[in-house]
């Protein structure tokens, strides 16, 4: 493995770690009350988290696709 690949793998790992941390914080804030009485998730909380994660990932996918389109358009204009 060369230094370029190692740097890309490390950047990707950091990106995914950051994405997971933001997703976790966002969905926990929306779905889990700060004071909870049970040690396991209730059905409503589990459903909320499932919907939150799905929406978060869908929005992330759309944004990523738009960014790729913009990068491709800029690259085409520079040629």
N, CA and C atoms as an extended XYZ file, in Angstrom:
237
Properties=species:S:1:pos:R:3:atomname:S:1:resname:S:1:resid:I:1 pbc="F F F"
N         0.849       -1.168        0.000 N   UNK     1
C         0.000        0.000        0.000 CA  UNK     1
C         0.899        1.236        0.000 C   UNK     1
N         0.625        2.150       -0.919 N   UNK     2
C         1.436        3.356       -0.962 CA  UNK     2
C         0.840        4.441       -0.062 C   UNK     2
N         1.582        5.520        0.093 N   UNK     3
C         1.174        6.589        1.013 CA  UNK     3
C        -0.131        7.244        0.577 C   UNK     3
N        -0.346        7.352       -0.734 N   UNK     4
C        -1.586        7.956       -1.238 CA  UNK     4
C        -2.811        7.144       -0.853 C   UNK     4
N        -2.722        5.821       -1.009 N   UNK     5
C        -3.838        4.949       -0.629 CA  UNK     5
C        -4.079        4.980        0.872 C   UNK     5
N        -3.004        4.977        1.634 N   UNK     6
C        -3.138        5.012        3.089 CA  UNK     6
C        -3.807        6.307        3.538 C   UNK     6
N        -3.433        7.413        2.913 N   UNK     7
C        -4.034        8.697        3.258 CA  UNK     7
C        -5.513        8.724        2.880 C   UNK     7
N        -5.841        8.142        1.731 N   UNK     8
C        -7.233        8.108        1.293 CA  UNK     8
C        -8.072        7.225        2.224 C   UNK     8
N        -7.523        6.098        2.630 N   UNK     9
C        -8.223        5.199        3.549 CA  UNK     9
C        -8.429        5.893        4.894 C   UNK     9
N        -7.406        6.587        5.363 N   UNK    10
C        -7.525        7.290        6.641 CA  UNK    10
C        -8.563        8.412        6.549 C   UNK    10
N        -8.562        9.162        5.463 N   UNK    11
C        -9.542       10.237        5.287 CA  UNK    11
C       -10.956        9.668        5.216 C   UNK    11
N       -11.118        8.555        4.519 N   UNK    12
C       -12.431        7.916        4.413 CA  UNK    12
C       -12.901        7.411        5.776 C   UNK    12
N       -11.999        6.845        6.537 N   UNK    13
C       -12.334        6.359        7.874 CA  UNK    13
C       -12.752        7.520        8.773 C   UNK    13
N       -12.043        8.624        8.707 N   UNK    14
C       -12.387        9.796        9.504 CA  UNK    14
C       -13.745       10.359        9.083 C   UNK    14
N       -13.985       10.386        7.782 N   UNK    15
C       -15.260       10.872        7.254 CA  UNK    15
C       -16.419       10.001        7.756 C   UNK    15
N       -16.273        8.693        7.673 N   UNK    16
C       -17.335        7.789        8.119 CA  UNK    16
C       -17.538        7.864        9.623 C   UNK    16
N       -16.463        8.025       10.381 N   UNK    17
C       -16.571        8.174       11.828 CA  UNK    17
C       -17.337        9.447       12.166 C   UNK    17
N       -17.015       10.535       11.489 N   UNK    18
C       -17.715       11.803       11.708 CA  UNK    18
C       -19.187       11.688       11.328 C   UNK    18
N       -19.470       11.050       10.213 N   UNK    19
C       -20.851       10.846        9.773 CA  UNK    19
C       -21.628       10.055       10.821 C   UNK    19
N       -21.043        8.986       11.329 N   UNK    20
C       -21.704        8.157       12.324 CA  UNK    20
C       -21.947        8.940       13.615 C   UNK    20
N       -20.977        9.725       14.033 N   UNK    21
C       -21.134       10.507       15.261 CA  UNK    21
C       -22.243       11.545       15.117 C   UNK    21
N       -22.307       12.219       13.968 N   UNK    22
C       -23.350       13.218       13.736 CA  UNK    22
C       -24.721       12.561       13.654 C   UNK    22
N       -24.804       11.443       12.969 N   UNK    23
C       -26.061       10.716       12.853 CA  UNK    23
C       -26.532       10.261       14.231 C   UNK    23
N       -25.641        9.704       15.010 N   UNK    24
C       -25.987        9.226       16.350 CA  UNK    24
C       -26.483       10.371       17.225 C   UNK    24
N       -25.762       11.469       17.231 N   UNK    25
C       -26.149       12.611       18.064 CA  UNK    25
C       -27.493       13.169       17.625 C   UNK    25
N       -27.681       13.322       16.332 N   UNK    26
C       -28.931       13.881       15.816 CA  UNK    26
C       -30.125       13.001       16.152 C   UNK    26
N       -30.015       11.718       15.891 N   UNK    27
C       -31.138       10.805       16.126 CA  UNK    27
C       -31.381       10.571       17.613 C   UNK    27
N       -30.333       10.562       18.414 N   UNK    28
C       -30.520       10.422       19.860 CA  UNK    28
C       -31.267       11.628       20.412 C   UNK    28
N       -30.881       12.830       19.960 N   UNK    29
C       -31.551       14.042       20.431 CA  UNK    29
C       -33.030       14.059       20.050 C   UNK    29
N       -33.338       13.568       18.865 N   UNK    30
C       -34.717       13.593       18.383 CA  UNK    30
C       -35.580       12.484       18.971 C   UNK    30
N       -34.999       11.339       19.250 N   UNK    31
C       -35.797       10.148       19.556 CA  UNK    31
C       -35.726        9.652       21.000 C   UNK    31
N       -34.690        9.992       21.720 N   UNK    32
C       -34.512        9.461       23.067 CA  UNK    32
C       -34.624       10.613       24.065 C   UNK    32
N       -35.588       10.542       24.971 N   UNK    33
C       -35.703       11.617       25.970 CA  UNK    33
C       -34.493       11.621       26.897 C   UNK    33
N       -34.108       12.803       27.387 N   UNK    34
C       -32.921       12.889       28.245 CA  UNK    34
C       -33.045       12.079       29.542 C   UNK    34
N       -34.242       12.007       30.085 N   UNK    35
C       -34.462       11.208       31.296 CA  UNK    35
C       -35.316       10.006       30.913 C   UNK    35
N       -34.718        8.855       30.930 N   UNK    36
C       -35.456        7.651       30.550 CA  UNK    36
C       -35.487        6.677       31.713 C   UNK    36
N       -36.587        5.908       31.778 N   UNK    37
C       -36.795        5.013       32.921 CA  UNK    37
C       -36.452        3.566       32.600 C   UNK    37
N       -36.457        3.212       31.328 N   UNK    38
C       -36.200        1.824       30.949 CA  UNK    38
C       -34.809        1.690       30.349 C   UNK    38
N       -34.227        0.529       30.509 N   UNK    39
C       -32.876        0.314       29.988 CA  UNK    39
C       -32.864       -0.049       28.509 C   UNK    39
N       -33.998       -0.454       27.961 N   UNK    40
C       -34.059       -0.778       26.531 CA  UNK    40
C       -34.993        0.209       25.827 C   UNK    40
N       -34.851        0.274       24.508 N   UNK    41
C       -35.673        1.184       23.721 CA  UNK    41
C       -37.110        0.702       23.676 C   UNK    41
N       -38.019        1.666       23.748 N   UNK    42
C       -39.416        1.343       23.529 CA  UNK    42
C       -39.690        1.235       22.041 C   UNK    42
N       -40.855        0.717       21.687 N   UNK    43
C       -41.187        0.548       20.274 CA  UNK    43
C       -41.205        1.891       19.547 C   UNK    43
N       -41.772        2.906       20.159 N   UNK    44
C       -41.813        4.232       19.543 CA  UNK    44
C       -40.421        4.808       19.333 C   UNK    44
N       -39.549        4.631       20.329 N   UNK    45
C       -38.173        5.127       20.212 CA  UNK    45
C       -37.423        4.392       19.109 C   UNK    45
N       -37.597        3.078       19.046 N   UNK    46
C       -36.928        2.279       18.008 CA  UNK    46
C       -37.404        2.683       16.620 C   UNK    46
N       -38.711        2.900       16.474 N   UNK    47
C       -39.244        3.336       15.180 CA  UNK    47
C       -38.721        4.718       14.809 C   UNK    47
N       -38.668        5.613       15.790 N   UNK    48
C       -38.152        6.958       15.554 CA  UNK    48
C       -36.701        6.903       15.082 C   UNK    48
N       -35.894        6.111       15.753 N   UNK    49
C       -34.483        5.993       15.372 CA  UNK    49
C       -34.350        5.410       13.973 C   UNK    49
N       -35.138        4.398       13.668 N   UNK    50
C       -35.098        3.792       12.338 CA  UNK    50
C       -35.431        4.820       11.261 C   UNK    50
N       -36.505        5.583       11.475 N   UNK    51
C       -36.888        6.608       10.498 CA  UNK    51
C       -35.828        7.698       10.400 C   UNK    51
N       -35.297        8.105       11.544 N   UNK    52
C       -34.283        9.156       11.572 CA  UNK    52
C       -33.034        8.740       10.789 C   UNK    52
N       -32.556        7.528       11.038 N   UNK    53
C       -31.357        7.041       10.342 CA  UNK    53
C       -31.614        6.950        8.840 C   UNK    53
N       -32.778        6.427        8.457 N   UNK    54
C       -33.097        6.314        7.035 CA  UNK    54
C       -33.147        7.680        6.366 C   UNK    54
N       -33.801        8.652        7.007 N   UNK    55
C       -33.878       10.001        6.441 CA  UNK    55
C       -32.500       10.637        6.362 C   UNK    55
N       -31.716       10.490        7.412 N   UNK    56
C       -30.377       11.066        7.447 CA  UNK    56
C       -29.537       10.520        6.298 C   UNK    56
N       -29.592        9.215        6.092 N   UNK    57
C       -28.794        8.602        5.031 CA  UNK    57
C       -29.313        8.985        3.641 C   UNK    57
N       -30.625        9.101        3.480 N   UNK    58
C       -31.184        9.515        2.188 CA  UNK    58
C       -30.746       10.942        1.848 C   UNK    58
N       -30.840       11.833        2.817 N   UNK    59
C       -30.419       13.221        2.593 CA  UNK    59
C       -28.928       13.263        2.288 C   UNK    59
N       -28.152       12.508        3.024 N   UNK    60
C       -26.710       12.454        2.790 CA  UNK    60
C       -26.412       11.971        1.362 C   UNK    60
N       -27.149       10.978        0.906 N   UNK    61
C       -26.960       10.437       -0.448 CA  UNK    61
C       -27.273       11.498       -1.499 C   UNK    61
N       -28.377       12.228       -1.326 N   UNK    62
C       -28.766       13.265       -2.284 CA  UNK    62
C       -27.708       14.365       -2.329 C   UNK    62
N       -27.244       14.791       -1.162 N   UNK    63
C       -26.217       15.836       -1.112 CA  UNK    63
C       -24.940       15.372       -1.783 C   UNK    63
N       -24.547       14.140       -1.515 N   UNK    64
C       -23.332       13.594       -2.124 CA  UNK    64
C       -23.456       13.551       -3.652 C   UNK    64
N       -24.616       13.138       -4.157 N   UNK    65
C       -24.840       13.093       -5.604 CA  UNK    65
C       -24.758       14.488       -6.211 C   UNK    65
N       -25.334       15.482       -5.552 N   UNK    66
C       -25.281       16.866       -6.052 CA  UNK    66
C       -23.853       17.387       -6.064 C   UNK    66
N       -23.089       17.057       -5.041 N   UNK    67
C       -21.698       17.499       -4.994 CA  UNK    67
C       -20.886       16.888       -6.128 C   UNK    67
N       -21.124       15.613       -6.414 N   UNK    68
C       -20.425       14.946       -7.516 CA  UNK    68
C       -20.798       15.607       -8.840 C   UNK    68
N       -22.083       15.911       -9.025 N   UNK    69
C       -22.530       16.588      -10.252 CA  UNK    69
C       -21.834       17.935      -10.413 C   UNK    69
N       -21.748       18.711       -9.326 N   UNK    70
C       -21.098       20.012       -9.382 CA  UNK    70
C       -19.616       19.882       -9.705 C   UNK    70
N       -18.956       18.908       -9.108 N   UNK    71
C       -17.538       18.693       -9.378 CA  UNK    71
C       -17.319       18.310      -10.835 C   UNK    71
N       -18.202       17.457      -11.366 N   UNK    72
C       -18.085       17.050      -12.765 CA  UNK    72
C       -18.326       18.238      -13.694 C   UNK    72
N       -19.288       19.080      -13.369 N   UNK    73
C       -19.578       20.255      -14.183 CA  UNK    73
C       -18.400       21.220      -14.165 C   UNK    73
N       -17.799       21.415      -13.005 N   UNK    74
C       -16.629       22.294      -12.920 CA  UNK    74
C       -15.449       21.734      -13.698 C   UNK    74
N       -15.252       20.437      -13.617 N   UNK    75
C       -14.160       19.805      -14.353 CA  UNK    75
C       -14.381       19.931      -15.864 C   UNK    75
N       -15.623       19.787      -16.293 N   UNK    76
C       -15.939       19.915      -17.724 CA  UNK    76
C       -15.705       21.346      -18.207 C   UNK    76
N       -16.029       22.321      -17.378 N   UNK    77
C       -15.824       23.728      -17.765 CA  UNK    77
C       -14.358       24.088      -17.840 C   UNK    77
N       -13.515       23.432      -17.060 N   UNK    78
C       -12.086       23.722      -17.058 CA  UNK    78
C       -11.364       23.094      -18.237 C   UNK    78
N       -12.000       22.154      -18.896 N   UNK    79
C       -11.328       21.473      -20.018 CA  UNK    79
C       -11.517       22.204      -21.296 C   UNK    79
